[in-house]
Coordinates of C-alpha atoms in Angstrom, one line a residue:
M1007 CA 54.8 78.4 192.1
V1008 CA 52.6 81.5 192.6
Q1009 CA 50.4 80.3 189.7
V1010 CA 50.0 76.9 191.3
L1011 CA 49.0 78.4 194.6
V1012 CA 46.4 80.6 192.9
D1013 CA 44.9 77.5 191.2
A1014 CA 45.0 75.6 194.6
I1015 CA 43.2 78.4 196.5
A1016 CA 40.5 78.7 193.8
L1017 CA 39.9 74.9 193.8
G1018 CA 40.0 74.9 197.6
S1019 CA 37.4 77.7 197.7
L1020 CA 35.0 75.5 195.7
Y1021 CA 35.5 72.6 198.0
A1022 CA 35.1 74.8 201.0
L1023 CA 31.6 75.9 199.9
V1024 CA 30.6 72.2 199.5
A1025 CA 32.1 71.3 202.8
L1026 CA 30.2 74.2 204.5
A1027 CA 26.9 73.0 203.0
I1028 CA 27.5 69.4 204.3
G1029 CA 28.7 70.7 207.7
L1030 CA 25.7 72.9 208.3
V1031 CA 23.2 70.1 207.8
F1032 CA 25.3 67.6 209.8
G1033 CA 25.6 70.1 212.7
V1034 CA 21.9 70.4 213.3
M1035 CA 20.7 67.0 212.2
R1036 CA 23.6 64.5 212.3
L1037 CA 22.9 63.8 208.6
V1038 CA 25.6 63.5 205.9
N1039 CA 23.4 64.6 203.0
F1040 CA 24.8 63.0 199.9
A1041 CA 21.9 64.4 197.9
Q1042 CA 24.0 67.7 198.0
A1043 CA 25.6 66.4 194.8
D1044 CA 22.3 66.4 193.0
Y1045 CA 21.4 69.9 194.3
I1046 CA 24.5 71.0 192.4
T1047 CA 23.6 69.0 189.3
I1048 CA 20.0 70.2 189.2
G1049 CA 21.0 73.8 189.7
A1050 CA 23.2 73.6 186.6
Y1051 CA 20.6 71.8 184.5
A1052 CA 18.1 74.6 185.4
L1053 CA 20.0 76.8 183.0
V1054 CA 18.9 74.9 179.9
V1055 CA 15.8 73.8 178.1
P1056 CA 15.1 70.1 178.6
T1057 CA 16.0 68.7 175.2
A1058 CA 18.2 65.8 174.0
S1059 CA 20.5 68.2 172.1
V1060 CA 24.2 68.3 172.9
T1061 CA 24.1 72.1 172.9
P1062 CA 20.6 72.9 174.2
P1063 CA 19.1 76.3 174.1
L1064 CA 19.4 78.3 177.3
L1065 CA 16.5 78.8 179.6
L1066 CA 17.6 80.6 182.8
G1067 CA 21.0 81.0 181.2
A1068 CA 19.5 83.4 178.6
L1069 CA 18.3 85.8 181.3
P1070 CA 20.3 88.8 182.5
A1071 CA 23.0 87.8 184.9
A1072 CA 21.2 88.9 188.1
L1073 CA 18.0 87.1 187.1
M1074 CA 19.9 84.0 186.0
I1075 CA 21.8 83.8 189.3
G1076 CA 18.6 84.4 191.3
G1077 CA 16.7 81.8 189.3
V1078 CA 19.3 79.1 189.8
L1079 CA 19.6 79.8 193.5
F1080 CA 15.8 79.8 193.9
V1081 CA 15.5 76.4 192.2
V1082 CA 18.1 74.8 194.4
V1083 CA 16.9 76.3 197.6
V1084 CA 13.3 75.2 196.9
L1085 CA 14.6 71.7 196.0
A1086 CA 16.6 71.5 199.3
L1087 CA 13.5 72.6 201.3
L1088 CA 11.3 70.0 199.6
T1089 CA 13.7 67.2 200.2
E1090 CA 13.9 68.2 203.9
R1091 CA 10.2 68.4 204.3
I1092 CA 9.3 65.2 202.3
A1093 CA 12.2 62.8 202.8
F1094 CA 14.0 63.8 206.0
R1095 CA 11.6 65.4 208.4
P1096 CA 9.4 62.3 208.9
L1097 CA 12.6 60.3 209.7
R1098 CA 14.1 62.9 212.0
N1099 CA 13.9 60.8 215.1
S1100 CA 15.3 57.7 213.4
N1101 CA 18.8 56.5 213.8
P1102 CA 21.6 58.0 211.7
S1103 CA 21.8 54.9 209.5
T1104 CA 18.2 55.4 208.4
L1105 CA 18.8 59.0 207.6
L1106 CA 21.9 58.2 205.6
I1107 CA 20.0 55.6 203.5
S1108 CA 17.3 58.2 203.0
S1109 CA 19.8 60.6 201.6
F1110 CA 21.1 58.0 199.1
A1111 CA 17.5 57.3 198.1
V1112 CA 16.9 61.0 197.5
S1113 CA 20.1 61.2 195.5
Y1114 CA 19.2 58.3 193.2
F1115 CA 15.7 59.7 192.8
L1116 CA 17.0 63.1 191.7
Q1117 CA 19.6 61.6 189.4
N1118 CA 16.9 59.5 187.6
L1119 CA 14.6 62.6 187.5
V1120 CA 17.3 64.6 185.7
M1121 CA 17.9 61.7 183.3
L1122 CA 14.2 61.4 182.6
I1123 CA 13.9 65.1 181.7
H1124 CA 17.2 65.8 180.1
T1125 CA 18.4 62.3 179.0
G1126 CA 21.8 61.0 180.1
R1127 CA 23.9 62.8 177.4
P1128 CA 26.3 65.5 178.5
K1129 CA 25.4 69.0 177.3
S1130 CA 27.5 71.9 176.4
V1131 CA 26.4 75.3 177.7
G1132 CA 28.1 78.7 177.5
I1133 CA 27.6 81.2 180.2
G1134 CA 30.1 83.7 181.6
Q1135 CA 32.5 83.3 178.7
S1136 CA 34.1 86.6 179.5
L1137 CA 35.3 85.2 182.8
A1138 CA 37.6 82.9 180.9
N1139 CA 39.8 85.8 180.1
A1140 CA 43.0 86.0 182.3
V1141 CA 43.8 89.0 184.5
E1142 CA 47.5 89.7 185.0
I1143 CA 48.3 90.4 188.7
G1144 CA 52.0 90.9 189.5
G1145 CA 53.1 89.0 186.5
V1146 CA 50.8 86.1 187.2
R1147 CA 47.9 85.5 184.8
V1148 CA 44.8 84.5 186.7
P1149 CA 41.6 83.4 184.9
G1150 CA 38.6 85.6 185.9
V1151 CA 36.6 82.6 187.0
Q1152 CA 39.2 81.8 189.6
L1153 CA 39.1 85.3 191.0
L1154 CA 35.3 85.1 191.0
T1155 CA 35.4 81.8 192.9
V1156 CA 37.8 83.1 195.6
G1157 CA 35.9 86.4 195.9
V1158 CA 32.5 84.7 196.2
T1159 CA 33.8 82.2 198.7
A1160 CA 35.3 84.9 200.8
G1161 CA 32.1 86.9 200.7
L1162 CA 29.9 83.9 201.6
L1163 CA 32.2 83.0 204.5
V1164 CA 32.0 86.5 205.9
A1165 CA 28.2 86.6 205.5
L1166 CA 27.8 83.2 207.1
V1167 CA 29.9 84.1 210.1
L1168 CA 27.9 87.4 210.6
F1169 CA 24.7 85.5 210.2
L1170 CA 25.6 82.8 212.8
K1171 CA 26.9 85.3 215.3
K1172 CA 24.7 88.4 214.9
T1173 CA 21.1 87.1 214.1
P1174 CA 18.7 85.3 216.3
L1175 CA 18.2 82.4 213.8
G1176 CA 22.0 82.1 213.4
I1177 CA 22.5 81.9 217.2
Q1178 CA 19.7 79.3 217.4
M1179 CA 21.5 77.3 214.7
R1180 CA 24.7 77.4 216.6
A1181 CA 22.9 76.3 219.8
A1182 CA 21.3 73.4 217.9
A1183 CA 24.8 72.3 216.6
E1184 CA 26.1 72.4 220.2
N1185 CA 23.3 70.5 221.9
F1186 CA 20.1 69.9 219.9
Q1187 CA 18.0 68.5 222.6
M1188 CA 18.8 71.2 225.1
A1189 CA 18.2 73.9 222.5
R1190 CA 14.7 72.4 221.9
L1191 CA 13.9 72.3 225.6
L1192 CA 14.8 76.0 225.8
G1193 CA 12.3 76.8 223.1
M1194 CA 14.3 76.7 219.8
P1195 CA 11.9 76.2 216.8
A1196 CA 13.4 72.9 215.5
N1197 CA 11.6 72.8 212.2
R1198 CA 12.5 76.3 211.3
V1199 CA 16.2 75.9 212.2
I1200 CA 16.6 72.6 210.3
A1201 CA 14.7 74.0 207.3
L1202 CA 17.0 77.0 207.4
A1203 CA 20.1 74.8 207.4
F1204 CA 18.8 73.0 204.3
A1205 CA 18.0 76.3 202.6
I1206 CA 21.6 77.6 203.2
S1207 CA 23.0 74.3 202.0
G1208 CA 20.8 74.7 198.8
L1209 CA 22.0 78.3 198.4
L1210 CA 25.7 77.1 198.6
G1211 CA 24.9 74.2 196.2
G1212 CA 23.4 76.7 193.7
V1213 CA 26.5 78.9 193.9
V1214 CA 28.8 75.9 193.3
S1215 CA 26.7 74.7 190.3
L1216 CA 27.0 78.2 188.7
L1217 CA 30.8 78.3 189.3
L1218 CA 31.3 74.7 188.0
T1219 CA 29.2 75.4 184.9
I1220 CA 31.2 78.6 184.1
Q1221 CA 34.5 76.7 184.6
T1222 CA 33.7 73.6 182.6
G1223 CA 31.0 74.7 180.1
T1224 CA 29.5 71.1 180.4
L1225 CA 26.5 69.7 182.1
D1226 CA 26.7 66.0 183.3
L1227 CA 24.5 63.9 185.5
R1228 CA 27.4 63.3 187.9
M1229 CA 28.9 66.8 187.8
G1230 CA 28.2 67.3 191.5
L1231 CA 29.5 63.9 192.7
M1232 CA 33.3 64.5 193.0
P1233 CA 32.9 68.0 194.6
V1234 CA 30.7 66.5 197.2
V1235 CA 33.0 63.5 197.8
Y1236 CA 35.9 66.0 198.3
G1237 CA 33.7 68.2 200.4
F1238 CA 32.8 65.3 202.6
F1239 CA 36.5 64.5 203.1
A1240 CA 37.1 68.1 203.8
T1241 CA 34.4 68.1 206.5
V1242 CA 35.9 65.0 208.1
I1243 CA 39.4 66.4 208.1
G1244 CA 38.3 69.7 209.5
G1245 CA 36.1 68.1 212.2
M1246 CA 32.5 67.0 211.8
G1247 CA 30.2 69.7 213.0
S1248 CA 32.8 72.4 212.8
L1249 CA 32.1 75.1 210.2
P1250 CA 35.6 76.7 210.4
G1251 CA 37.0 73.1 210.2
A1252 CA 34.9 72.4 207.1
A1253 CA 36.2 75.5 205.4
L1254 CA 39.8 74.8 206.4
G1255 CA 39.5 71.2 205.2
G1256 CA 38.1 72.3 201.9
F1257 CA 41.1 74.5 201.3
L1258 CA 43.5 71.8 202.4
V1259 CA 42.0 69.2 200.0
G1260 CA 42.0 71.7 197.1
V1261 CA 45.6 72.6 197.7
A1262 CA 46.7 69.0 198.0
S1263 CA 44.8 68.1 194.8
V1264 CA 46.4 70.8 192.7
L1265 CA 49.9 70.2 194.1
L1266 CA 49.7 66.5 193.3
Q1267 CA 48.4 67.3 189.8
T1268 CA 51.3 69.7 189.2
Y1269 CA 54.2 67.9 190.8
L1270 CA 53.5 64.2 190.3
P1271 CA 55.3 62.5 187.5
V1272 CA 53.2 62.5 184.3
D1273 CA 52.6 58.7 184.5
L1274 CA 51.2 59.1 188.0
R1275 CA 48.9 62.1 187.5
P1276 CA 45.9 59.9 186.6
F1277 CA 46.2 58.6 190.2
R1278 CA 46.0 62.0 191.8
D1279 CA 42.7 61.2 193.5
A1280 CA 44.3 58.2 195.2
G1281 CA 47.0 60.5 196.5
V1282 CA 44.4 62.9 198.0
F1283 CA 42.6 60.0 199.6
T1284 CA 45.8 58.6 201.0
L1285 CA 46.5 62.1 202.5
V1286 CA 43.1 62.1 204.1
I1287 CA 43.7 58.7 205.7
L1288 CA 47.1 59.8 207.1
I1289 CA 45.6 62.9 208.6
L1290 CA 42.8 60.9 210.2
L1291 CA 45.3 58.3 211.6
V1292 CA 47.2 61.2 213.3
R1293 CA 44.1 63.1 214.4
P1294 CA 40.9 61.0 214.0
Q1295 CA 38.7 63.7 215.6
G1296 CA 39.6 66.2 212.9
L1297 CA 41.6 69.4 213.0
I1298 CA 39.0 71.5 214.9
V1299 CA 36.9 69.7 217.4
T1300 CA 33.6 71.0 218.8
S1301 CA 30.9 69.4 221.0
A1302 CA 28.8 69.0 217.8
A1303 CA 31.1 66.1 216.9
K1304 CA 29.9 64.2 219.9
E1305 CA 26.8 62.0 220.0
R1306 CA 23.6 63.7 221.3
V1307 CA 22.2 62.5 224.5

């Protein structure tokens, strides 16, 4: 049981990071950015040389660890800022449906861009192999990558809380999430705050892409899709616009997924995702506004 809980917390940590990235952008822009999945994918593909080989030579992945991490995060943050500036800023005053369609268009464009450069074949890549070794803690063997995932998530959560509460830009971002129009009337630099939200979402996407690549050792065009789907569900469960709710929802979805995978009968395990989605529906039927409600969940005037 302890081993299962460790697995659940590690997976929930990954979903919490994705949910936070989605929740940040939604909080200030009312945009559910489904291109977040492609930020994760492109961050992972930045590790390798663009060839058709199944096991391509490493590019950023061949650098020392600090430079490799910095390179991947830089690529994804720049990509997030470019999509905000080119695709979303000109449509900022449009209705939410237009912004949502724009996010799908950006996603399809980025998917086809990766396919054009890297082809559609999955690639094998080996980074962080030493993290696959298990560490024994109190009789429970925990893979190093799970400890890394939980530790990184905890550190990023603390850093994000401190940023939002202690820095001027963080306070402006919280004000924008509460009432965007009023914050603008009081002098908040809208372009800077929204660009910062996208930059942070890109940073979180880069972290997720590195963790996923270390865990799976495989690059695929849709590797970011399911984490973002689960992250979106986590955001809805936690309460749209609530960052604590997004993190809580991520952990709940991760725990539910692992428990279903472990305790369902063998014949039903392929339907684990359906079980998670059913749980999401049940929670929303009981509490449609989410577990933690803020004024960010209300329509702006």
